[in-house]
Coordinates of C-alpha atoms and ligand atoms in Angstrom, one line a residue:
X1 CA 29.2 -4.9 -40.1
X2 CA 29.6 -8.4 -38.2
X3 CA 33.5 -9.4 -38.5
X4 CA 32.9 -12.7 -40.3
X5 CA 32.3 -10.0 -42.8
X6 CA 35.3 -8.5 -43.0
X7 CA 38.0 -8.6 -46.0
X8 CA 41.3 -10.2 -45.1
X9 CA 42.6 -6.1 -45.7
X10 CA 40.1 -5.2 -43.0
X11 CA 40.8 -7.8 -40.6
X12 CA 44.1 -7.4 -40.6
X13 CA 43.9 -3.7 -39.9
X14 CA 41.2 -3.8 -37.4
X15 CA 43.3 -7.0 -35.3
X16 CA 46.7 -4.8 -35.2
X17 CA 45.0 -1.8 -34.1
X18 CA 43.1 -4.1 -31.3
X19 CA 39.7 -3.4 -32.4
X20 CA 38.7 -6.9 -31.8
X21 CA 40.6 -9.9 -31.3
X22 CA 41.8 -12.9 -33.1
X23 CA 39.6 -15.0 -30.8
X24 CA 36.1 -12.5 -31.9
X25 CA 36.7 -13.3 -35.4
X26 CA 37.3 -16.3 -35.4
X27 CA 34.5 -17.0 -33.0
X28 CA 32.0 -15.0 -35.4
X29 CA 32.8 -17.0 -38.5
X30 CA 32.3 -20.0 -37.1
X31 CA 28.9 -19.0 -35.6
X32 CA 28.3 -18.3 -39.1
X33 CA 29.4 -21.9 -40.5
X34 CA 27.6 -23.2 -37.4
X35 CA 24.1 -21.0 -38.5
X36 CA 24.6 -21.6 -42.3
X37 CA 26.0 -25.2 -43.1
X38 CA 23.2 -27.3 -42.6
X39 CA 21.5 -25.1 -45.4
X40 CA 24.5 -24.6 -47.7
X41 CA 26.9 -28.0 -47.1
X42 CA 30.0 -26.1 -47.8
X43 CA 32.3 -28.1 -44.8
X44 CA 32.3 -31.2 -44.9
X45 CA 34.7 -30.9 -41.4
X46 CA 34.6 -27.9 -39.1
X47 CA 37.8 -27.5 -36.6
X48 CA 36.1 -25.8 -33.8
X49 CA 38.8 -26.6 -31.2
X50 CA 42.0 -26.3 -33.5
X51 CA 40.9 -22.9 -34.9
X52 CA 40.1 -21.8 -31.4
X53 CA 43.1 -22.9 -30.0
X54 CA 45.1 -21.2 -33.1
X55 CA 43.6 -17.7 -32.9
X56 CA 44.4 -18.2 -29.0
X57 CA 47.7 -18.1 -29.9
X58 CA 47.2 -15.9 -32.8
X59 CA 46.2 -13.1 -30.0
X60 CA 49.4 -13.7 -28.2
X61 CA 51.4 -13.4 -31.0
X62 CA 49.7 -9.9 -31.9
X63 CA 50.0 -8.9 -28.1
X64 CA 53.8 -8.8 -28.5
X65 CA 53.6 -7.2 -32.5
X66 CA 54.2 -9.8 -34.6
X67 CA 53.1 -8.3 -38.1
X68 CA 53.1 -12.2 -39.9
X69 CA 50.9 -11.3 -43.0
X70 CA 47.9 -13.0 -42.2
X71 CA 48.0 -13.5 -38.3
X72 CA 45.2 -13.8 -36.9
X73 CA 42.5 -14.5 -40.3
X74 CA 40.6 -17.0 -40.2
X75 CA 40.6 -19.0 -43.7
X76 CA 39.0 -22.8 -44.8
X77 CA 40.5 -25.4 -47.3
X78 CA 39.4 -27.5 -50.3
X79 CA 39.2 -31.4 -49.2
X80 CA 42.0 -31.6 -51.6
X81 CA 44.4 -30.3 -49.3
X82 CA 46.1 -32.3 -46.7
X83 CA 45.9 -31.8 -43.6
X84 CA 48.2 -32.8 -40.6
X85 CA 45.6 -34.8 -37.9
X86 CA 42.8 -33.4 -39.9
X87 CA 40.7 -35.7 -41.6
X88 CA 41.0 -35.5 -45.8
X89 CA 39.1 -36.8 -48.0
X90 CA 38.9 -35.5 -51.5
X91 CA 34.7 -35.7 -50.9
X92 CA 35.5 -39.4 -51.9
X93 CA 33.9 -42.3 -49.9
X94 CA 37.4 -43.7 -50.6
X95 CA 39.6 -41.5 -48.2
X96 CA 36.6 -41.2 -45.9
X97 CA 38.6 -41.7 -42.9
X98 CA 41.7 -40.5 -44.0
X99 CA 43.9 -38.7 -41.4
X100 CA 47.4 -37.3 -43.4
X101 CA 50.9 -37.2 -41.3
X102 CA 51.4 -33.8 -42.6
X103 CA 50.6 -30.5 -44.5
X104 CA 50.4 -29.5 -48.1
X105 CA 53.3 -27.1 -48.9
X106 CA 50.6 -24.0 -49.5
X107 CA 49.1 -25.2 -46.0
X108 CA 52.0 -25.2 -44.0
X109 CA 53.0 -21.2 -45.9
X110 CA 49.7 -20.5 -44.7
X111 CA 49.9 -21.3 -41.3
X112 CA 53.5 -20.3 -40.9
X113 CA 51.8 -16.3 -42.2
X114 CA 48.9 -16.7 -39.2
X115 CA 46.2 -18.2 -40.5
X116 CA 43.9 -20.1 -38.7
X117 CA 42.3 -23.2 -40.4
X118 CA 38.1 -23.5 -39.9
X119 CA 37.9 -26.3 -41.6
X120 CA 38.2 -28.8 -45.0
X121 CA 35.6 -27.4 -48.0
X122 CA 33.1 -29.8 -50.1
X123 CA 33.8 -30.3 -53.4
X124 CA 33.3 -32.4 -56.5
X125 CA 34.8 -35.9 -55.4
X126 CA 38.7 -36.0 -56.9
X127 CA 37.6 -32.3 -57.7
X128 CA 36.0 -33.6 -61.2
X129 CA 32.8 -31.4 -62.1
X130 CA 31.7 -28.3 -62.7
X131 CA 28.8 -28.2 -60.6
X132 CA 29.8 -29.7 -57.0
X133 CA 27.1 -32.4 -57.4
X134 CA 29.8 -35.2 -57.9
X135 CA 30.8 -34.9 -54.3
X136 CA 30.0 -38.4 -52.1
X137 CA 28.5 -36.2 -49.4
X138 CA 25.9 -34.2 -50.9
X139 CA 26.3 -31.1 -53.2
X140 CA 27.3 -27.5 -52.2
X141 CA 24.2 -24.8 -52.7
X142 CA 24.4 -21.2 -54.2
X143 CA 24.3 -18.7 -51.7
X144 CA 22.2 -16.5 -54.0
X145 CA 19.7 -19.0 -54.5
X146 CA 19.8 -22.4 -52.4
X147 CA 18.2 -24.2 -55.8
X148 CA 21.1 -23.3 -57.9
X149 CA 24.7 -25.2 -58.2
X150 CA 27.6 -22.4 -56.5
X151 CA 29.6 -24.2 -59.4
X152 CA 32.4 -26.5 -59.1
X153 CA 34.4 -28.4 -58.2
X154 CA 35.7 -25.8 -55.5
X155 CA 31.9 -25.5 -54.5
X156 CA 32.6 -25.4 -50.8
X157 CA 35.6 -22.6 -51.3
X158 CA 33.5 -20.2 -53.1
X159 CA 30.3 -20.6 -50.9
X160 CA 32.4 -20.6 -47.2
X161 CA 33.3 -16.7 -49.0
X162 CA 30.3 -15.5 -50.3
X163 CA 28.4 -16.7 -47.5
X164 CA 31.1 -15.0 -44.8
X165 CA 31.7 -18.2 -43.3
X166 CA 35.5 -17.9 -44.2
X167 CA 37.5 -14.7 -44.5
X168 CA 38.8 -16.3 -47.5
X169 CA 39.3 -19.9 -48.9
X170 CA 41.6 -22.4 -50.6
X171 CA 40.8 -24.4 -53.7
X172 CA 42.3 -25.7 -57.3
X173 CA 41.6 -25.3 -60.5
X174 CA 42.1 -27.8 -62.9
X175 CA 40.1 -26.7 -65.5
X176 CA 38.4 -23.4 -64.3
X177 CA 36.8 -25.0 -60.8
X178 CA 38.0 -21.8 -59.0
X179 CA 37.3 -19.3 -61.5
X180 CA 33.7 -20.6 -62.3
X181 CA 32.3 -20.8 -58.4
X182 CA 34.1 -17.8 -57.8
X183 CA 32.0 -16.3 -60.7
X184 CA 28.7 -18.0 -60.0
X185 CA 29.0 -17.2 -56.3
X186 CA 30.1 -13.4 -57.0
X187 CA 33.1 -13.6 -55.2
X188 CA 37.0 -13.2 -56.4
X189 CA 39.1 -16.6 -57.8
X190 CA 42.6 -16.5 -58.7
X191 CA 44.3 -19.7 -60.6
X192 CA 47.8 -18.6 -60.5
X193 CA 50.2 -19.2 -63.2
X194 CA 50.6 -23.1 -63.5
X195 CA 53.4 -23.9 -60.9
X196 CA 53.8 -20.4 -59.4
X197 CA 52.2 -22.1 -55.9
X198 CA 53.2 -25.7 -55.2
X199 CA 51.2 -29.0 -55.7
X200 CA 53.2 -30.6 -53.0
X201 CA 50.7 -32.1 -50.8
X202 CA 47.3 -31.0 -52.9
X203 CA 45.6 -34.6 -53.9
X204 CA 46.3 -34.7 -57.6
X205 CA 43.5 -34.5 -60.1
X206 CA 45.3 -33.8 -63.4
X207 CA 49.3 -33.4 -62.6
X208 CA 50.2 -31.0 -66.1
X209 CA 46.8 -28.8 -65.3
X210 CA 46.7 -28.7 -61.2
X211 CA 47.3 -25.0 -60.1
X212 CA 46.8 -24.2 -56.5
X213 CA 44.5 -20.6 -56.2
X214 CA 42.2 -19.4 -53.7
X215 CA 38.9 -17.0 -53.4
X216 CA 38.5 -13.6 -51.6
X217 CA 35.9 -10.9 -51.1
X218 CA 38.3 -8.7 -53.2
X219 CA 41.3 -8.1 -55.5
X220 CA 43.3 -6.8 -53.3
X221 CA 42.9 -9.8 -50.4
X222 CA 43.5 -12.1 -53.7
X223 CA 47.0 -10.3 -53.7
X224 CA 47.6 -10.6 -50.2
X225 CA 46.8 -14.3 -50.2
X226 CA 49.1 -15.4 -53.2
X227 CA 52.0 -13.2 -51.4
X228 CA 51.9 -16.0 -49.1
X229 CA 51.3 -19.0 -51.2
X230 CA 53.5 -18.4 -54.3
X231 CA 57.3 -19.8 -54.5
X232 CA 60.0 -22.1 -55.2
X233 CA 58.8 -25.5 -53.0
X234 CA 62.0 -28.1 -53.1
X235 CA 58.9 -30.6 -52.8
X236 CA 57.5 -29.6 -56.4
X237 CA 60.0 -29.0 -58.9
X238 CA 57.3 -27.1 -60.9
X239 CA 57.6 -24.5 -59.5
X240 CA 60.1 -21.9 -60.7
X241 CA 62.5 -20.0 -58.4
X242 CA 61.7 -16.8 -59.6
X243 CA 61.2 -13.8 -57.3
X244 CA 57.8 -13.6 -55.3
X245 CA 56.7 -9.1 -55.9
X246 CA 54.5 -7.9 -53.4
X247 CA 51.3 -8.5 -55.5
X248 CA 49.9 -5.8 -53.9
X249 CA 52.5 -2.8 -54.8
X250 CA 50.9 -2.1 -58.2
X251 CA 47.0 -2.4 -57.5
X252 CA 47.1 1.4 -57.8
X253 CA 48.8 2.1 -60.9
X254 CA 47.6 3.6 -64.2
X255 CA 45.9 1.7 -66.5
X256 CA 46.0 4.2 -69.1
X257 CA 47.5 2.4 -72.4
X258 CA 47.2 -1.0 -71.4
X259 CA 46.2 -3.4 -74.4
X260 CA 43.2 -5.7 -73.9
X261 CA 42.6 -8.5 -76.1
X262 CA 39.3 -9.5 -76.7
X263 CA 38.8 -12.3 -78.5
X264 CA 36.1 -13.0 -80.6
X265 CA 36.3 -17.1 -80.3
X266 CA 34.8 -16.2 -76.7
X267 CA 31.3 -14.3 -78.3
X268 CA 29.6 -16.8 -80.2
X269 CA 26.1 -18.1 -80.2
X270 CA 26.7 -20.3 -77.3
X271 CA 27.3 -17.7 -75.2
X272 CA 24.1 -16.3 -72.8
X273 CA 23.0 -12.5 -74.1
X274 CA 22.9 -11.2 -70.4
X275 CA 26.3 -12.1 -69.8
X276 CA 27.6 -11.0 -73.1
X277 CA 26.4 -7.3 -72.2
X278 CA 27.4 -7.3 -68.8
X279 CA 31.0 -8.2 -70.0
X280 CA 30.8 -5.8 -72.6
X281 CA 29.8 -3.3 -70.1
X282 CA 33.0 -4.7 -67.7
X283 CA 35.5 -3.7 -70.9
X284 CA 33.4 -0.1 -71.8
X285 CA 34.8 0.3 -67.9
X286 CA 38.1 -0.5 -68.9
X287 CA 38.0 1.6 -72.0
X288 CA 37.1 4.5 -70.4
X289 CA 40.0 4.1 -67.8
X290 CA 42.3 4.4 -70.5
X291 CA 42.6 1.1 -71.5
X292 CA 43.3 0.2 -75.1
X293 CA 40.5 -2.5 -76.5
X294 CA 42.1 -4.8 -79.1
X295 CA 40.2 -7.5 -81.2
X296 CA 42.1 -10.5 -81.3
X297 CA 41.5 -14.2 -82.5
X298 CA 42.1 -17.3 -80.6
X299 CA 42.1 -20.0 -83.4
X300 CA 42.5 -23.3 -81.6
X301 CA 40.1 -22.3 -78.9
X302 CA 37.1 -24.5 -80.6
X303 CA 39.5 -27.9 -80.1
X304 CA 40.0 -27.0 -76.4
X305 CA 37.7 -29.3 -74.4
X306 CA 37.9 -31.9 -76.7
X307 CA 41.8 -31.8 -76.2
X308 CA 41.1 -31.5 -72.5
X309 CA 38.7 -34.0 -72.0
X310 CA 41.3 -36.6 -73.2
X311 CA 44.9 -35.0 -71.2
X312 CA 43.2 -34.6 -68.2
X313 CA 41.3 -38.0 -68.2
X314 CA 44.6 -39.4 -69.2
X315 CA 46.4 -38.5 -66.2
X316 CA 43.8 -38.4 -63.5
X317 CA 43.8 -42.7 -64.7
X318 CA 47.4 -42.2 -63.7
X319 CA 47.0 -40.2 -60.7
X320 CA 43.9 -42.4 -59.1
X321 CA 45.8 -45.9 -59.7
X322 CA 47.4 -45.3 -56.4
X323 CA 44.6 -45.7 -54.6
X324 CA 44.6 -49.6 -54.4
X325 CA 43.6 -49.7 -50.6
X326 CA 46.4 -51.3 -49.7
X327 CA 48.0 -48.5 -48.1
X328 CA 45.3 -46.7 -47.3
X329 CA 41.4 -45.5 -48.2
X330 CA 38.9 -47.9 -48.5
X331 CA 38.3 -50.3 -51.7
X332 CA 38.5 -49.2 -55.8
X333 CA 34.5 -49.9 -55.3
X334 CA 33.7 -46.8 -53.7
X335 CA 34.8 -44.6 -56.5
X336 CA 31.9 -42.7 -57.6
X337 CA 30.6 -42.7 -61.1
X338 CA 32.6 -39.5 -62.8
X339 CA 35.9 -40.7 -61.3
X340 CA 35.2 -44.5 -63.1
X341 CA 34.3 -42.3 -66.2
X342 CA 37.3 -40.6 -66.4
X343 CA 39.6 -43.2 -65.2
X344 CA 38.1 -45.6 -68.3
X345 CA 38.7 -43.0 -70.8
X346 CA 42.0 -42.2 -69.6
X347 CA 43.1 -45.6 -69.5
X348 CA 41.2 -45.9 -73.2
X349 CA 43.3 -43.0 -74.9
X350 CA 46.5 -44.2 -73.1
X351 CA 46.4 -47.8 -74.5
X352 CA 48.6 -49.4 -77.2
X353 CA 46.7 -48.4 -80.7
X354 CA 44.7 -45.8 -79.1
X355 CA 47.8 -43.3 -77.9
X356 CA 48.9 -41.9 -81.2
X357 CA 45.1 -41.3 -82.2
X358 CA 43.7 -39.7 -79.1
X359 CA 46.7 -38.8 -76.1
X360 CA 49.7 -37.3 -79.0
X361 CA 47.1 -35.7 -80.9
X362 CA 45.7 -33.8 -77.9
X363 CA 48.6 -33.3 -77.1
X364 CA 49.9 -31.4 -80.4
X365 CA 46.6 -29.6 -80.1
X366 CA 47.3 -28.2 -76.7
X367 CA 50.5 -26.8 -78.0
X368 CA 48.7 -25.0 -80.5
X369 CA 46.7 -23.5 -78.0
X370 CA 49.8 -22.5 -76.0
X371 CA 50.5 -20.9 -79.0
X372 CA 47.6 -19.4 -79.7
X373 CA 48.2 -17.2 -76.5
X374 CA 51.6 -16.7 -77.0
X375 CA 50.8 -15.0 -80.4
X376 CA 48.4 -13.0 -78.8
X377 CA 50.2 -11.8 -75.7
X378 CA 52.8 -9.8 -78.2
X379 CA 49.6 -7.8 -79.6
X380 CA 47.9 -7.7 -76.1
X381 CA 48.9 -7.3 -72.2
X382 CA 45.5 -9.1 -71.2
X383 CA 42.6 -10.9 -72.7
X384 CA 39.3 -10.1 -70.6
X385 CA 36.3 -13.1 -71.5
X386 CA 33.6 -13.9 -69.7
X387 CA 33.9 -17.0 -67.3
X388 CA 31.1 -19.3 -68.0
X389 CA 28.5 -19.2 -71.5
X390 CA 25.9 -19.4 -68.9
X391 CA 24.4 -18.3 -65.9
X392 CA 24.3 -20.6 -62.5
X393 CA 22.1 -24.1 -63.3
X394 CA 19.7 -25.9 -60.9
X395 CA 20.9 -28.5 -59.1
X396 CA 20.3 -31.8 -60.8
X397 CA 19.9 -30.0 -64.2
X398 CA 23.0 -31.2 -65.9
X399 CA 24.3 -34.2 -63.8
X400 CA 22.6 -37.4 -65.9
X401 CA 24.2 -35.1 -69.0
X402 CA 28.2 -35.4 -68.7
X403 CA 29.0 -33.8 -72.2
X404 CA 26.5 -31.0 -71.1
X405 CA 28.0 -30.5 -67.5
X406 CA 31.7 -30.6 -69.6
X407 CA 30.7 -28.0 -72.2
X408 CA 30.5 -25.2 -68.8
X409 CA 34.2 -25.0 -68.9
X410 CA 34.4 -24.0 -72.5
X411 CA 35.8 -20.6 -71.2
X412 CA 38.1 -21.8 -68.4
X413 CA 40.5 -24.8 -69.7
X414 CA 42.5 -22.9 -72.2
X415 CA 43.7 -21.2 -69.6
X416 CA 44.9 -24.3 -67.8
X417 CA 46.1 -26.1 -71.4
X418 CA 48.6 -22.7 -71.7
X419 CA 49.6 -22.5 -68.1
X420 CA 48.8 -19.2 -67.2
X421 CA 46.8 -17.2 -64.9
X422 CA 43.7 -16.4 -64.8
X423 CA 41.7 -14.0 -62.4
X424 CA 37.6 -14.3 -62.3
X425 CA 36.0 -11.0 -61.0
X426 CA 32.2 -10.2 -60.2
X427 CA 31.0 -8.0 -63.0
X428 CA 27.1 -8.2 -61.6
X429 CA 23.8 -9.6 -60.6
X430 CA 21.8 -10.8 -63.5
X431 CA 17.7 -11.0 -62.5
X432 CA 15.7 -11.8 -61.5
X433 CA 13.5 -11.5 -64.1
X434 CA 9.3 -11.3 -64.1
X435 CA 9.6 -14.9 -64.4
X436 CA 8.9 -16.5 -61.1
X437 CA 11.2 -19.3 -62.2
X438 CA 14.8 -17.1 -62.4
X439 CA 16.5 -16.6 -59.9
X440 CA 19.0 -13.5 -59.4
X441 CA 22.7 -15.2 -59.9
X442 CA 25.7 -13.0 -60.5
X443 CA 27.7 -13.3 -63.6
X444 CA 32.4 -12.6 -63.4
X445 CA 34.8 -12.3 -66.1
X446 CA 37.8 -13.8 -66.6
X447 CA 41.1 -11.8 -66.7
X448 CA 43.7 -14.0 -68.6
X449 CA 47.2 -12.6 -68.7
X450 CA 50.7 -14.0 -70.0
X451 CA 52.5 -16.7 -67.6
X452 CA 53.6 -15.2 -64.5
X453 CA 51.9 -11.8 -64.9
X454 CA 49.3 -12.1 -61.8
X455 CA 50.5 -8.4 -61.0
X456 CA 48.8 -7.1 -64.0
X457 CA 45.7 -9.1 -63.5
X458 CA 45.4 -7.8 -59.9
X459 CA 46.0 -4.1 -61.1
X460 CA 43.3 -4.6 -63.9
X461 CA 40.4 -6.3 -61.5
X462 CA 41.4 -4.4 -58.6
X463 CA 40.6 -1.3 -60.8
X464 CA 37.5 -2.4 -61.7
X465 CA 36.7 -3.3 -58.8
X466 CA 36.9 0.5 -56.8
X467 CA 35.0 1.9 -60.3
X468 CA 32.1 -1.0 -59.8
X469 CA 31.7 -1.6 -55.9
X470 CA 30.7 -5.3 -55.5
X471 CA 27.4 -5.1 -52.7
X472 CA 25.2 -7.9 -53.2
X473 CA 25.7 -9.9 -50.4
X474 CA 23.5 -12.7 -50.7
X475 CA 20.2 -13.1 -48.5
X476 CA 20.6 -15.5 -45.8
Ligands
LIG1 N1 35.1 -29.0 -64.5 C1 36.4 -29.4 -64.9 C2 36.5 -30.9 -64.9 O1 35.5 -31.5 -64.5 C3 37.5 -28.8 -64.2 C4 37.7 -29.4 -62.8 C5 38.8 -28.7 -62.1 O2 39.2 -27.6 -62.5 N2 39.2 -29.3 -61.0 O3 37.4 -31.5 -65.2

């Protein structure tokens, strides 16, 4: 095994017991970025110098026994995060030369644990899309199949993982744009509880929906990541100042007698057959671990992209108004074509005549979601659904077709309306089939739990995951 491939568990083991150094590993991934980004356009910068230079010092540190949780991994960041000295730029044309004066909260945790940074990740400009094809510097392609979209908008962070560039990766999730590239690049995404990891310093997208999450090679590294990232930021005063648990005490325990809901809004028509079995087969798992299965129903869950698609719109009109190039970034001009859609229907459903019919009413509909969940969570401990209705598209198959390209993250933004957590776990390789056309693309699930209960979701998918080894590594 190279030791780009490594889990963030593994690493960690292999640097304290000096089987390799910081410098080897981080040397090895990037010779991998350096093999495999001109094919796959998952960085949009690479910090060769600053990542040597920091598991240089990493290696000193470990010399002496420092046991900071992640010394010495080497990790990569969403374009969404800033940066100190390190160029930022959303994947918009309009921060293309932006250098930040200093690091987002989770970026500054990250470092203080060890971590070295690679580099910034591609990704749907402003982080709108579901497909990573809205970035201005070229989309992000699937690892399992270079003609297929890795998902969006964290395109980059799921593709550095799967393809071993990174030993893990940074990225938001808005809507579901961590837990859907994680699932169409077979690789682990965790959107923590909304406000559970701080916003301070992530470019906003949509303020009420932003959470802060990540992707790993496994469940377990997922825990180990959001030990560092989750907490009380004076910065963000979203974020609670409840007690950070080791997220990685409980992986072990029983799941004998825990209720899973599954709700039946979630297997309809739209939803692909393959998938549906695979996820079926994902819960049988579960079942047969002890686990009780619950039918439940989600009412509201048919009004949810329709109540998203005007909140989120709403705010991210709000959120991009600062850009007026007058402090900095270049001209209102070089927005790209989703982030002018969404910033005219914001600006549409937020005017004078138009609020009470559009903005308050999405509004009364999210609560009803949030409702919806909390009704459920006191019949249920979890809700397991699949990610996505369908498998992995081509590239260029959905992007003249916004309502199309919007109906992907049917699954995902309840999730994000509520404000809870949500972990999205490889279940399996679908294909390919005797059609020369398909492709084989892997198919996750999504693990939903109540607010703040990322313990649970960690002990459910981390059980899964020891009962169904994940071992397609793609072919590259
Ligand atoms: N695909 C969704 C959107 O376009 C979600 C984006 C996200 O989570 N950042 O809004």
């Amino acid at each position: 095994m190279k030791l780009n491939e490594l889990t963030i568990k593994q690493a960690i083991d292999g640097l304290r017991k000096k089987e390799f150094s910081a410098l080897d590993l981080t040397e090895s991934c990037l010779d991998q970025i350096a093999r495999l980004n001109p094919l796959l356009n998952a960085f949009l910068t690479i910090c060769n110098k600053e990542a040597i230079n920091a598991a240089k010092q990493a290696d000193e540190k470990l010399r002496i026994g420092d046991k900071s949780p992640l010394l010495g991994i080497p990790i990569a960041l969403k374009d969404i995060y800033l940066t100190k000295n390190i160029r930022t730029t959303a994947s918009s044309k309009v921060l293309d030369n932006y250098i930040p004066q200093y690091d987002a909260t989770v970026v500054k945790k990250l470092k203080d644990a060890g971590a070295i940074i690679l580099g910034k990740l591609n990704c749907d400009a402003w982080a709108h899309g579901s497909s990573g094809e809205n970035s201005d510097y070229g989309p992000v392609k699937n690892p399992y199949n270079v003609e297929y979209t890795p998902g969006g908008s964290s395109s980059g962070s799921a593709a550095s993982v799967a393809a071993d560039m990174s030993i893990a990766s940074g990225g938001t999730d808005t809507g579901g744009s961590i837990r859907l590239p994680a699932a169409f690049c077979n690789v682990v995404g965790l959107k923590p509880t909304y406000g559970r990891v701080s916003r301070n310093g992530i470019i906003a997208m949509s303020s009420s929906l932003d959470s802060i999450g990540h992707f790993t090679k496994t469940v377990e590294d997922s825990a180990l990541y959001l030990n560092v990232t989750a907490g009380k930021d004076s910065f963000d005063a979203t974020t609670p100042n409840l007690p950070v648990p080791d997220y990685s005490k409980n992986l072990n325990k029983s799941i004998k007698g825990t209720r899973i809901g599954i709700p039946k809004e979630f297997f309809t028509e739209g939803l692909d057959k393959k998938i549906k079995e695979k996820t079926m087969e994902a819960i049988s798992f579960f079942e047969k671990q002890g686990a009780e299965i619950i039918d439940i129903s989600l009412p509201h869950t048919d009004y949810a992209i329709a109540a998203y698609y005007i909140i989120q719109p709403a705010e991210v009109s709000s959120n991009l108004a600062r850009y007026d190039s007058i402090r900095y970034g270049n001209k209102r001009s070089y927005f790209g074509k989703e982030a002018k859609r969404r910033i005219m229907l914001g600006t549409f459903t937020l005017s004078a005549g138009y609020y009470d019919a559009y903005y308050k009413k999405a509004m009364k509909v999210r609560t009803l979601i949030k409702k919806d969940y909390e009704e459920a969570f006191k019949k249920v401990d979890a809700i397991i659904t699949p990610v996505s209705p369908t498998l992995p598209w081509k590239l260029g198959e959905k992007i003249n077709d916004p309502l199309k390209m919007y109906l992907s993250d049917i699954f995902t933004v309840t999730a994000n309306l509520a404000g809870i957590p949500g972990l999205s776990v490889p279940i399996g390789i679908i294909g390919p089939s005797t059609s020369s056309e398909q492709a084989a693309l892997p198919v996750g699930m999504q693990i939903l739990g109540p607010q703040f209960s990322e313990e649970l979701l960690f002990n459910l998918g981390h059980q899964y995951e020891i009962g169904n080894p994940n071992k397609e590594k793609p072919q590259l």
